[in-house]
Short mmCIF file of C-alpha atoms and ligand atoms in Angstrom, two decimals:
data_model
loop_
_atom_site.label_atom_id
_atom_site.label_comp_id
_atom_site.label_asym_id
_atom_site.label_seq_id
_atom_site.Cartn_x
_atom_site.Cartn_y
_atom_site.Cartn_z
CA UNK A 25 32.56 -55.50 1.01
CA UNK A 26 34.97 -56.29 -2.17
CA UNK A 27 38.26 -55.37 -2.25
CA UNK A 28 39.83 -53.20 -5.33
CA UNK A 29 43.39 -53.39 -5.56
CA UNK A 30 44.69 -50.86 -8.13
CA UNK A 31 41.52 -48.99 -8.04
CA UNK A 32 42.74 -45.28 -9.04
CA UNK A 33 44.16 -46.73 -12.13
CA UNK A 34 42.46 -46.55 -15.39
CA UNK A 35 40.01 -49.44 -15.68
CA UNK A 36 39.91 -50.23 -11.89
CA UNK A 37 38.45 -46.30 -10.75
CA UNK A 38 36.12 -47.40 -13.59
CA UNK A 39 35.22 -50.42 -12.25
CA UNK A 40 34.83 -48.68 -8.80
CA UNK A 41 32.58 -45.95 -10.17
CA UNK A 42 30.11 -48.11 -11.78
CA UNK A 43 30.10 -50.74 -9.29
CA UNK A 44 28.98 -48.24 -6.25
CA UNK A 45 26.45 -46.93 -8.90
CA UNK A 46 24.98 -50.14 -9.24
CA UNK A 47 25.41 -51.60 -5.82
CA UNK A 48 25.50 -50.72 -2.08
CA UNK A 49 28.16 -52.79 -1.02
CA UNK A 50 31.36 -51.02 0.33
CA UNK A 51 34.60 -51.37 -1.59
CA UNK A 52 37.76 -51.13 -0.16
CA UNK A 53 40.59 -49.70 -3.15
CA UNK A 54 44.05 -50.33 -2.27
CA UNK A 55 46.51 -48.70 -4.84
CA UNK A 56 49.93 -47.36 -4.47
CA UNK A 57 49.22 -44.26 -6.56
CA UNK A 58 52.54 -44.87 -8.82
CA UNK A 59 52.25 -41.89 -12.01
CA UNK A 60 49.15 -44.29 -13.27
CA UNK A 61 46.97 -43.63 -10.29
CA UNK A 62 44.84 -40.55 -9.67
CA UNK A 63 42.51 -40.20 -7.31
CA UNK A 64 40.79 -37.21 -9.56
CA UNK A 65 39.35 -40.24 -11.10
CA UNK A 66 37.66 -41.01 -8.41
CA UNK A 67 36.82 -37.50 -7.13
CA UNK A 68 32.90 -38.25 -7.13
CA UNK A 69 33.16 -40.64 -4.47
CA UNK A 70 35.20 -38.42 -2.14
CA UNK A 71 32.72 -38.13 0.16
CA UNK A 72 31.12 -41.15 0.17
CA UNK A 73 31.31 -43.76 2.97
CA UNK A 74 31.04 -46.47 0.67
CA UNK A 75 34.55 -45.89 -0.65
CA UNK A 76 37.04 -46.82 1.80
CA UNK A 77 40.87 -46.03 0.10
CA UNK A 78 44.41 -47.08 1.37
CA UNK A 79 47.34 -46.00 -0.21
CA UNK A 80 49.81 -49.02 -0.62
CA UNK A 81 51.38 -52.25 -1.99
CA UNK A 82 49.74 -55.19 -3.18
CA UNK A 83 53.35 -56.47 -2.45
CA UNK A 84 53.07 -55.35 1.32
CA UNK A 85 52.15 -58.52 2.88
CA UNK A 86 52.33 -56.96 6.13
CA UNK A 87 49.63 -54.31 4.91
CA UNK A 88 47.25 -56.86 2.70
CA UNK A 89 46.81 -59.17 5.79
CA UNK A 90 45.56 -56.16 8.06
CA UNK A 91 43.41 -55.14 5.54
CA UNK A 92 41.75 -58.58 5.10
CA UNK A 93 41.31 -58.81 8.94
CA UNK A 94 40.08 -55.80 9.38
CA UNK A 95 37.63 -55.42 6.65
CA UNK A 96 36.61 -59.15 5.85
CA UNK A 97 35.96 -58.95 2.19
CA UNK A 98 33.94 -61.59 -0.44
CA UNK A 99 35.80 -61.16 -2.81
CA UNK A 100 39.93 -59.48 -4.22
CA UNK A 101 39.79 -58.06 -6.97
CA UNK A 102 43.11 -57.83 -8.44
CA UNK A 103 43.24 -54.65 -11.28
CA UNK A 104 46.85 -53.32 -9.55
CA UNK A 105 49.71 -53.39 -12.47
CA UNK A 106 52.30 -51.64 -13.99
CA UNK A 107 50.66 -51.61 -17.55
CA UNK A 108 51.99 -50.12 -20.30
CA UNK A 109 54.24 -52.44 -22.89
CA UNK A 110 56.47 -48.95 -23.63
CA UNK A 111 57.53 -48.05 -20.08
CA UNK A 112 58.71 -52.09 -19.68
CA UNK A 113 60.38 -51.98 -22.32
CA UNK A 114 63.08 -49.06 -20.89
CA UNK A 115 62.44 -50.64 -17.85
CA UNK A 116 60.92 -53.95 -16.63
CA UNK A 117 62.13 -54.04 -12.92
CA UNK A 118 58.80 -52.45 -11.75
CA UNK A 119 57.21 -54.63 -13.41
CA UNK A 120 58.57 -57.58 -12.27
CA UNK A 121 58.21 -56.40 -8.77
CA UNK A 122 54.11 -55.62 -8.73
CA UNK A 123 53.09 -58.07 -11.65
CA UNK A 124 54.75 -60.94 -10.38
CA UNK A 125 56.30 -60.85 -6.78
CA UNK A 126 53.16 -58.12 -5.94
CA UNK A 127 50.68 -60.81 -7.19
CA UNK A 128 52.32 -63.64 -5.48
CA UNK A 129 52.59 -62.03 -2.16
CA UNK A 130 48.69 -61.01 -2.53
CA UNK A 131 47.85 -64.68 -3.32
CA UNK A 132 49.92 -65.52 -0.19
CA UNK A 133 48.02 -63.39 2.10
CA UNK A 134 44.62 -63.66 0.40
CA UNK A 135 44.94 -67.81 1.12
CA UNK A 136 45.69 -67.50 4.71
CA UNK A 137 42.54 -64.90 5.38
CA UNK A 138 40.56 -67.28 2.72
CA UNK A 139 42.11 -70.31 5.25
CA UNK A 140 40.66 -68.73 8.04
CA UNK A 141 37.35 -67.75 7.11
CA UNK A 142 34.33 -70.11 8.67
CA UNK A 143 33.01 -72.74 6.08
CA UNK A 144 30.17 -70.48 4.48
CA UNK A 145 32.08 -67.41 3.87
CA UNK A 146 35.16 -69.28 2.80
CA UNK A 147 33.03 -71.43 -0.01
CA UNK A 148 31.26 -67.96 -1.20
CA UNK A 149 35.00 -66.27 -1.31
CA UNK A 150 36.47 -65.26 -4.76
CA UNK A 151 39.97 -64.18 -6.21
CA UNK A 152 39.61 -62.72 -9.49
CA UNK A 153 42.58 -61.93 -11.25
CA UNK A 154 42.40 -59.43 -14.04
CA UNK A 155 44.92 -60.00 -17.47
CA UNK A 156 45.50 -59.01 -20.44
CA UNK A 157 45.16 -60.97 -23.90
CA UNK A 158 48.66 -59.95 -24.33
CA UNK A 159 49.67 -62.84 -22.59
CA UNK A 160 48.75 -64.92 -25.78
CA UNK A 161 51.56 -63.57 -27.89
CA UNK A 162 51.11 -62.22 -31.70
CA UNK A 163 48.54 -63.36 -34.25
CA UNK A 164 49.25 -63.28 -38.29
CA UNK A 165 46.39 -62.06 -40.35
CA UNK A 166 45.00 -65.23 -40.76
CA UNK A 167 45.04 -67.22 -37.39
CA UNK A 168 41.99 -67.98 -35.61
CA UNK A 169 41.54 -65.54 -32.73
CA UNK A 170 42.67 -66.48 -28.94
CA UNK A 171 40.45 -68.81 -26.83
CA UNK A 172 41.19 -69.51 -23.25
CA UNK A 173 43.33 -72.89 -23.94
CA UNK A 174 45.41 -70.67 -26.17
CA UNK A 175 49.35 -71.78 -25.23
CA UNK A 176 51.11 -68.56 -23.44
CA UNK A 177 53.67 -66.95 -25.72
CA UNK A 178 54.24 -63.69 -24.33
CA UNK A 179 56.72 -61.44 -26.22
CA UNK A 180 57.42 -58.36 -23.95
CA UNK A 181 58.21 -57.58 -20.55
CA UNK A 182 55.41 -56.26 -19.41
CA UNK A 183 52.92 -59.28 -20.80
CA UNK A 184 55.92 -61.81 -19.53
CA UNK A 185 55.42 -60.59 -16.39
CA UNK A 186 51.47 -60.75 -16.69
CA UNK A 187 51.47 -64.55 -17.92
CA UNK A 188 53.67 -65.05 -14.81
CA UNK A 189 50.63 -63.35 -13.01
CA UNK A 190 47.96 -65.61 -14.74
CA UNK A 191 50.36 -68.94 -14.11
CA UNK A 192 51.21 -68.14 -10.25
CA UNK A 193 47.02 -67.37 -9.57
CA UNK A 194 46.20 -70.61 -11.15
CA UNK A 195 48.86 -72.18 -9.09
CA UNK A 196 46.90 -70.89 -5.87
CA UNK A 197 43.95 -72.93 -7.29
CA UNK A 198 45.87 -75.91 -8.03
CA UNK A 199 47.95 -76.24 -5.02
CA UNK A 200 45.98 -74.72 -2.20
CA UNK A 201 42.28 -74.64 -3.63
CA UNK A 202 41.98 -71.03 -3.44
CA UNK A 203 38.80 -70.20 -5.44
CA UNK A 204 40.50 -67.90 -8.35
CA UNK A 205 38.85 -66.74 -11.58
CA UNK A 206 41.03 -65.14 -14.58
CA UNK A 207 39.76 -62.54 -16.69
CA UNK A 208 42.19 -61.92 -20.67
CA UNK A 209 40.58 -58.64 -21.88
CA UNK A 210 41.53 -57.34 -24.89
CA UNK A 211 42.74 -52.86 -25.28
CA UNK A 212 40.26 -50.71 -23.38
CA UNK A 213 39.54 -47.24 -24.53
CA UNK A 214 37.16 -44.73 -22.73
CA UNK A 215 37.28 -42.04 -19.90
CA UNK A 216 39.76 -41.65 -17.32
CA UNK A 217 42.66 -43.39 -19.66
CA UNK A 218 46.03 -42.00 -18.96
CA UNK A 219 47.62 -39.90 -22.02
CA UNK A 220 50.60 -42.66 -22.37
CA UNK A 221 48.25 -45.27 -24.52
CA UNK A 222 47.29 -44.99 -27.97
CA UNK A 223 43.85 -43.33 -28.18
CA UNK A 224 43.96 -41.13 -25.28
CA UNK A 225 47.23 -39.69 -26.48
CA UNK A 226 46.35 -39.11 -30.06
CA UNK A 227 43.22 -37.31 -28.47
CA UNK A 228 45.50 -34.93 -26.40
CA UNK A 229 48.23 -34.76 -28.68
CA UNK A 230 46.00 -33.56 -31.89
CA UNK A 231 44.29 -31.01 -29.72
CA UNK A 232 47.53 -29.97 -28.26
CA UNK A 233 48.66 -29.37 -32.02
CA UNK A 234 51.33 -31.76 -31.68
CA UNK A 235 52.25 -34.84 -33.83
CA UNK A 236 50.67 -38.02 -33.64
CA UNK A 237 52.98 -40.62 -33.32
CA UNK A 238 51.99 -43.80 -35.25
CA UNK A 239 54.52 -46.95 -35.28
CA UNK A 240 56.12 -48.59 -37.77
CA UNK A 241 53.40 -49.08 -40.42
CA UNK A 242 50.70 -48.53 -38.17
CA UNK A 243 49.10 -51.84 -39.83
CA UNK A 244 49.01 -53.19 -36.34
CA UNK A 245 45.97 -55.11 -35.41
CA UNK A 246 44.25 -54.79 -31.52
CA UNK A 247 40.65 -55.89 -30.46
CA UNK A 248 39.08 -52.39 -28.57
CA UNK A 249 36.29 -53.21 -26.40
CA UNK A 250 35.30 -49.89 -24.23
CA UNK A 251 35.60 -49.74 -20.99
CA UNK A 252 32.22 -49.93 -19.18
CA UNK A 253 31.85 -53.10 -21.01
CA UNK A 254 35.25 -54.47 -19.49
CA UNK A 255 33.54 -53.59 -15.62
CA UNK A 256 30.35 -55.57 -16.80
CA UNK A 257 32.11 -58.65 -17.74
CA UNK A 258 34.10 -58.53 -14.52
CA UNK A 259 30.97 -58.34 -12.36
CA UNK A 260 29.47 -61.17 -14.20
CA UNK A 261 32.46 -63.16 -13.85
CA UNK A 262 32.49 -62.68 -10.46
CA UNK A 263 28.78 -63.20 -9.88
CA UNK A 264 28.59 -66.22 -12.29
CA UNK A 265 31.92 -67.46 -13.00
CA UNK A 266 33.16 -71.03 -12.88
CA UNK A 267 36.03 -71.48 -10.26
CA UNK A 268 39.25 -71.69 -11.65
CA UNK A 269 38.19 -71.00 -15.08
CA UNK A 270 39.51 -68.50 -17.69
CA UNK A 271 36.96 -66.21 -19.60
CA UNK A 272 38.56 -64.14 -22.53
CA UNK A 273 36.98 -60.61 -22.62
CA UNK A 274 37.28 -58.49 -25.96
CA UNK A 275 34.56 -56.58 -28.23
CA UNK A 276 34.54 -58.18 -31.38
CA UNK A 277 36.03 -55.16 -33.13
CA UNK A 278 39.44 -55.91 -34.45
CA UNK A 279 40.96 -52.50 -36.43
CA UNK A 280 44.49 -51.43 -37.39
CA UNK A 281 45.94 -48.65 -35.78
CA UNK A 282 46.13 -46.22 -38.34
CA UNK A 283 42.56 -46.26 -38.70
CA UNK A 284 42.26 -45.67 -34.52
CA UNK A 285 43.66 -42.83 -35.37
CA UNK A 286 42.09 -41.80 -38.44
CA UNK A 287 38.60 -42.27 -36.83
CA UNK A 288 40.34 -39.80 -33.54
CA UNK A 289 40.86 -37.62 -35.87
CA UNK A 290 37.66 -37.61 -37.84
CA UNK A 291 35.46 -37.38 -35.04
CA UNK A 292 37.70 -34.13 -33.80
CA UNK A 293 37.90 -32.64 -36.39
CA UNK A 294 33.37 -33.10 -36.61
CA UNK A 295 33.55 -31.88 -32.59
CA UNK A 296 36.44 -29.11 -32.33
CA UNK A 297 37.13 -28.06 -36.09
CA UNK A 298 40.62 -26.72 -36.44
CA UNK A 299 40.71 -22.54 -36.69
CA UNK A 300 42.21 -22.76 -40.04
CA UNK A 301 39.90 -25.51 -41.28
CA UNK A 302 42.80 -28.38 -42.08
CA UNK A 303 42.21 -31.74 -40.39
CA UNK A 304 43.89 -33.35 -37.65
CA UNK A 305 45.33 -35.84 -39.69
CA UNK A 306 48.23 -33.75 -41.23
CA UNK A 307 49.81 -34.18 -37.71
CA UNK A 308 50.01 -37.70 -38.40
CA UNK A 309 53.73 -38.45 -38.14
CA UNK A 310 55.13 -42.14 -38.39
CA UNK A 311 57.94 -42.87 -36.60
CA UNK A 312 60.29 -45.86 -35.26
CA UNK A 313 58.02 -49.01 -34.14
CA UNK A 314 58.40 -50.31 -30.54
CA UNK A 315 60.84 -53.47 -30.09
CA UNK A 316 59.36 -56.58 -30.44
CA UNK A 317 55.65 -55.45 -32.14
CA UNK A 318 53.36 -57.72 -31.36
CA UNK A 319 51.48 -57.69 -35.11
CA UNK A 320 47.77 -58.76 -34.05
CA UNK A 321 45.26 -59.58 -31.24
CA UNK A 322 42.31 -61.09 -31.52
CA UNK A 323 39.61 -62.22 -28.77
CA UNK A 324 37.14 -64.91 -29.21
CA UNK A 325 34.44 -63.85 -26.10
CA UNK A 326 32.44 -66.95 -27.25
CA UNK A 327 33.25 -68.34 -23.61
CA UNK A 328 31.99 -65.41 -21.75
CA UNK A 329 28.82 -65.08 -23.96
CA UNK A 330 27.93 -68.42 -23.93
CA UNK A 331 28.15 -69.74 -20.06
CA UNK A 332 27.40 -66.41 -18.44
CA UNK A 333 25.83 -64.49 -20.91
CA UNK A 334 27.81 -61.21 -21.16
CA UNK A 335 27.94 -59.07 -24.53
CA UNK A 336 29.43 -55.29 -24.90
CA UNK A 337 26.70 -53.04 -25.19
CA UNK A 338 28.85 -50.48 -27.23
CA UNK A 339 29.98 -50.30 -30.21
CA UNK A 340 33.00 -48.90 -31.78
CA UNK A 341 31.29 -46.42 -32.96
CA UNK A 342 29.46 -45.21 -30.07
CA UNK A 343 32.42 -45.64 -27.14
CA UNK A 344 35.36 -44.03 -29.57
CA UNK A 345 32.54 -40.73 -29.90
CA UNK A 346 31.81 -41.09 -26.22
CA UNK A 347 35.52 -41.29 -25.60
CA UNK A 348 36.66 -38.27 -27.59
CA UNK A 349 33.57 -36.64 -26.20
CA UNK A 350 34.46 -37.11 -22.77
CA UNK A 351 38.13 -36.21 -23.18
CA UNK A 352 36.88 -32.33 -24.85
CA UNK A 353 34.56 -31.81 -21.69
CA UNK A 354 37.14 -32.71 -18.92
CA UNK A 355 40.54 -30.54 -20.36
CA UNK A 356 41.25 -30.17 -16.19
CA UNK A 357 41.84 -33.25 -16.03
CA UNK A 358 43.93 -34.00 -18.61
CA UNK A 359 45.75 -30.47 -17.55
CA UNK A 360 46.42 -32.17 -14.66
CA UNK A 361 47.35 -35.31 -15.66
CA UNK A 362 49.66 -33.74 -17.80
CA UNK A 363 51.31 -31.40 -15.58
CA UNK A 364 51.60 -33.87 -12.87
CA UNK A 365 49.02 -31.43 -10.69
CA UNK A 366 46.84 -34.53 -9.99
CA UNK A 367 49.07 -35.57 -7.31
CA UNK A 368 48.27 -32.26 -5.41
CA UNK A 369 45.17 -33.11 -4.98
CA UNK A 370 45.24 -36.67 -3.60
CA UNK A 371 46.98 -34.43 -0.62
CA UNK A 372 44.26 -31.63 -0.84
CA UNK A 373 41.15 -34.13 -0.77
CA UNK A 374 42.33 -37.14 1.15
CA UNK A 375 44.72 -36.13 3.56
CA UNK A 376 47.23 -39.00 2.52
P1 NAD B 408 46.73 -48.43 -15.06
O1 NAD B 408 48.20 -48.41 -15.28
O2 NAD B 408 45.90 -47.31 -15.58
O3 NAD B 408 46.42 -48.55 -13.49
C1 NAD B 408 47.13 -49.41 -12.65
C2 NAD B 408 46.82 -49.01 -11.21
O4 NAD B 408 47.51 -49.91 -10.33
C3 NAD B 408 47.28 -47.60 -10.85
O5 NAD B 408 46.27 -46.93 -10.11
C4 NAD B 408 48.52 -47.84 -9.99
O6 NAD B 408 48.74 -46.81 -9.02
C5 NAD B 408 48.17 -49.16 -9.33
N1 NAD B 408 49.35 -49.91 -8.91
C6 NAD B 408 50.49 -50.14 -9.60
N2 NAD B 408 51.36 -50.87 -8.89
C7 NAD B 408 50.75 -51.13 -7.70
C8 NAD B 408 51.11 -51.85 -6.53
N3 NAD B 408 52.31 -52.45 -6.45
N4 NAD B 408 50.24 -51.92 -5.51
C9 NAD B 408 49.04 -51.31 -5.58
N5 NAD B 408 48.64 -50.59 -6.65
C10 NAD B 408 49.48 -50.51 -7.70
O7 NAD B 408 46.25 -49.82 -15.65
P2 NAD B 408 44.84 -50.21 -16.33
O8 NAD B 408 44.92 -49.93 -17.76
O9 NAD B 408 43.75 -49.63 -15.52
O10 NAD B 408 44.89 -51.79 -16.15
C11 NAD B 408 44.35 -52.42 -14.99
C12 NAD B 408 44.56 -53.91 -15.09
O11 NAD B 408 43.93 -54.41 -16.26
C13 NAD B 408 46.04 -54.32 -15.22
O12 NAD B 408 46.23 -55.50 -14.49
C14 NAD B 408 46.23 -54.56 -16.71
O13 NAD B 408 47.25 -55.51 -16.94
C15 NAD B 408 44.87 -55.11 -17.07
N6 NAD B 408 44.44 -54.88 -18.48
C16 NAD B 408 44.49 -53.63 -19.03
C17 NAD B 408 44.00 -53.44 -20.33
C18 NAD B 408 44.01 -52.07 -20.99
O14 NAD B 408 43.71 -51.98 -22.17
N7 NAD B 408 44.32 -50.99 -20.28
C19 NAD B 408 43.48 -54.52 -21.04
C20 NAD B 408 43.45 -55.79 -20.43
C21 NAD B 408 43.92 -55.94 -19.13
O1 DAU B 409 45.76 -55.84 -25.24
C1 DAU B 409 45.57 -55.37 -23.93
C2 DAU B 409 46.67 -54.41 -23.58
O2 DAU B 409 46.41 -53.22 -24.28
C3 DAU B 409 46.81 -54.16 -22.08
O3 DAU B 409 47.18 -55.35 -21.44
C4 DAU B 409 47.86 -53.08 -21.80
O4 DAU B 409 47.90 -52.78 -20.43
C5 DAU B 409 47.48 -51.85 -22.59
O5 DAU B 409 48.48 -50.84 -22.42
C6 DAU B 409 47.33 -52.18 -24.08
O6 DAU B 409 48.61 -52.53 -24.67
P1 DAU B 409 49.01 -52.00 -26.12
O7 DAU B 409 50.49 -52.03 -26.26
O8 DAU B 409 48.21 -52.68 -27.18
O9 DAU B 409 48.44 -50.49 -25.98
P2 DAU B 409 49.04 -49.08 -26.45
O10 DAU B 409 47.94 -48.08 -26.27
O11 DAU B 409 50.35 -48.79 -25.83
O12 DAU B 409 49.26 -49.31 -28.00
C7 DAU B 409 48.21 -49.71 -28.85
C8 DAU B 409 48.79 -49.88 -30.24
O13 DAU B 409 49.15 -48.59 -30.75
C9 DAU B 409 50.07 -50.70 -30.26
O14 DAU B 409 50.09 -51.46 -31.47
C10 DAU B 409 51.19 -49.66 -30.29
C11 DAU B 409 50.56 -48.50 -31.04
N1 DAU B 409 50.99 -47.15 -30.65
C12 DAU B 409 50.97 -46.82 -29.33
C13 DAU B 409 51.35 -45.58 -28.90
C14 DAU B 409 51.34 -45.21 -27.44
C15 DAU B 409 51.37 -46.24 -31.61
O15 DAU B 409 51.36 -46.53 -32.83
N2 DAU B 409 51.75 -45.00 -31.21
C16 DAU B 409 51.78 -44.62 -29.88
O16 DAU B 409 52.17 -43.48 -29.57
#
């Protein structure tokens, strides 16, 4: 079996769902269920043996190393985070605590099971971290985008505390010769994102009737790949990837924010028209930009195309109308999410 850490979270209980529709091997998830994690996400696999789920802390060494015992995984797959560059900025201690001492006491446990395992299962055994292109700092319009030897210049909290992430894994490589690969993906948008990031709040908010709140000039430039596309290029990387090596993830699709938004509320108001006809767009509101703005990312995925032939199969076009599409067919969830009712059910449908 693999082992999921952070696997109720957005992008990991995406990862989880398509990987167990795609393969038959178990997966273990092991996430703490902070406000980020919801089990609702993964409410199709309640029943299903394939799914084994622990509630805890990568940063429980104690925990991790009974885990790897007992289950014997392949492969770690490390998703767990605090993630959002807002929430680090009023506070960074939690971040510091699961980014960086949570990753390093993983490592530390994940080397001595890797240590122990007989010669064939140890040389077929993988680490793969999972980052964030934050971790490269801010572009200006005109600078090439990142590539894997990019320098680390990273200008918040939360991606501080990521680049520490990336450094300490490739210090496990270095120093002990655990077999690690790094993944730098670029902003995922698509189902199951919590209503804190930019699209999935502008998709709530507007239907909600409330503002939209856009930053500063809302000129801000991110690369949006979708997020089924993310999960493919971390099962490739972990099929096919080069120990030790980096592979920058992203979607060729580099747009400001304001048009995000813009193309939110376009495609709302072509699904769920407004009763009194006006668009979604007059609750556009801008208002104060976040400290320290990072201006513009950029991914160059020529790595990942080239050696292990990954490409995103969606465009921008097609995941933003899946995404808002999804988001008007599941308003439980995001009831839920909202009123913090999620959390019942973890106790209603896993007796946790
Ligand atoms: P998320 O905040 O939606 O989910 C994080 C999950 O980790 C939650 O389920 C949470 O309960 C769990 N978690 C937090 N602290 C934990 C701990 N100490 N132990 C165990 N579990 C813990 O985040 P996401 O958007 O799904 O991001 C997943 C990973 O991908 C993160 O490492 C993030 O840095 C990275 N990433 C995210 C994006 C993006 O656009 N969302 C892009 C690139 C990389
Ligand atoms: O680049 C990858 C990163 O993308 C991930 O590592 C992070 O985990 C993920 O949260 C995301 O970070 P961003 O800061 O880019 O995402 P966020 O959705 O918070 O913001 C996207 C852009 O939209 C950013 O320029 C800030 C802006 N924004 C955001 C919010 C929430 C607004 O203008 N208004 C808002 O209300």
């Amino acid at each position: 079996m693999i082992l999921v850490t952070g696997g109720a979270g957005f992008i990991g209980a995406n990862f989880v769902l398509d990987w167990l529709a795609q393969s038959q091997e178990p997966v273990l998830n092991l996430d703490k269920l902070t406000y980020a994690g919801n089990l609702e996400n993964l409410a199709a696999l309640a029943n299903d043996p394939r799914h084994v789920f622990v509630q805890g802390d990568i940063g429980d060494a104690e925990l991790v190393a009974g885990l790897l015992a007992q289950y014997q995984p392949r492969a770690v797959l490390n998703f767990a985070a605090e993630s959002h560059v807002d929430r680090s900025i009023q506070g960074p201690e939690d971040f510091i605590q699961t980014n960086v001492v949570g990753t390093m006491r993983l490592l530390q446990a994940v080397r001595h099971y890797w240590q122990s395992l007989a010669q064939e299962p140890q040389a077929a055994f993988r680490f793969l971290h999972v980052s964030t292109d934050e971790v490269y700092g801010s572009l200006s319009k005109t600078d090439p985008a990142f590539v894997e030897t990019n320098k680390l210049e990273p200008n918040s909290p939360y991606s501080a505390s990521k680049a520490a992430s990336d450094h300490l894994v490739r210090a496990w490589h270095h120093t002990y010769g655990l077999p690690v690969l790094t993944t730098n993906c670029s902003n995922n948008y698509g189902p199951f994102h919590f209503p804190e990031k930019l699209i999935p709040l502008m998709i709530v908010n507007a239907l909600a009737g409330k503002p939209l709140p856009v930053y500063g000039d809302g000129l801000q430039v991110r690369d949006w790949l979708y997020v089924k596309d993310h999960c493919s290029a971390i099962r490739r990387v972990l099929e096919a990837g080069r120990v030790g090596e980096i592979y920058n993830v992203g979607g060729w699709n580099e747009k400001p924010n304001i048009e995000i938004v813009h193309t939110v509320c376009a495609l709302l108001d072509e699904l769920r028209p407004k009763p009194d006809g006006s668009s979604y767009q007059t609750q556009i509101s801008y208002v104060q930009d976040r400290p320290g703005h990072d201006r513009r990312y950029a991914i160059d995925a020529s790595k990942i195309e080239r050696e292990l032939g990954w490409k995103p199969s969606e465009t921008f076009d097609t995941g933003i109308r899946k995404t808002v599409q999804w988001y008007l067919a599941h308003p439980d969830w995001v009831a839920h999410v909202q009123s913090g009712a999620y959390r019942e059910w973890v106790q209603k449908n896993y007796q946790l």
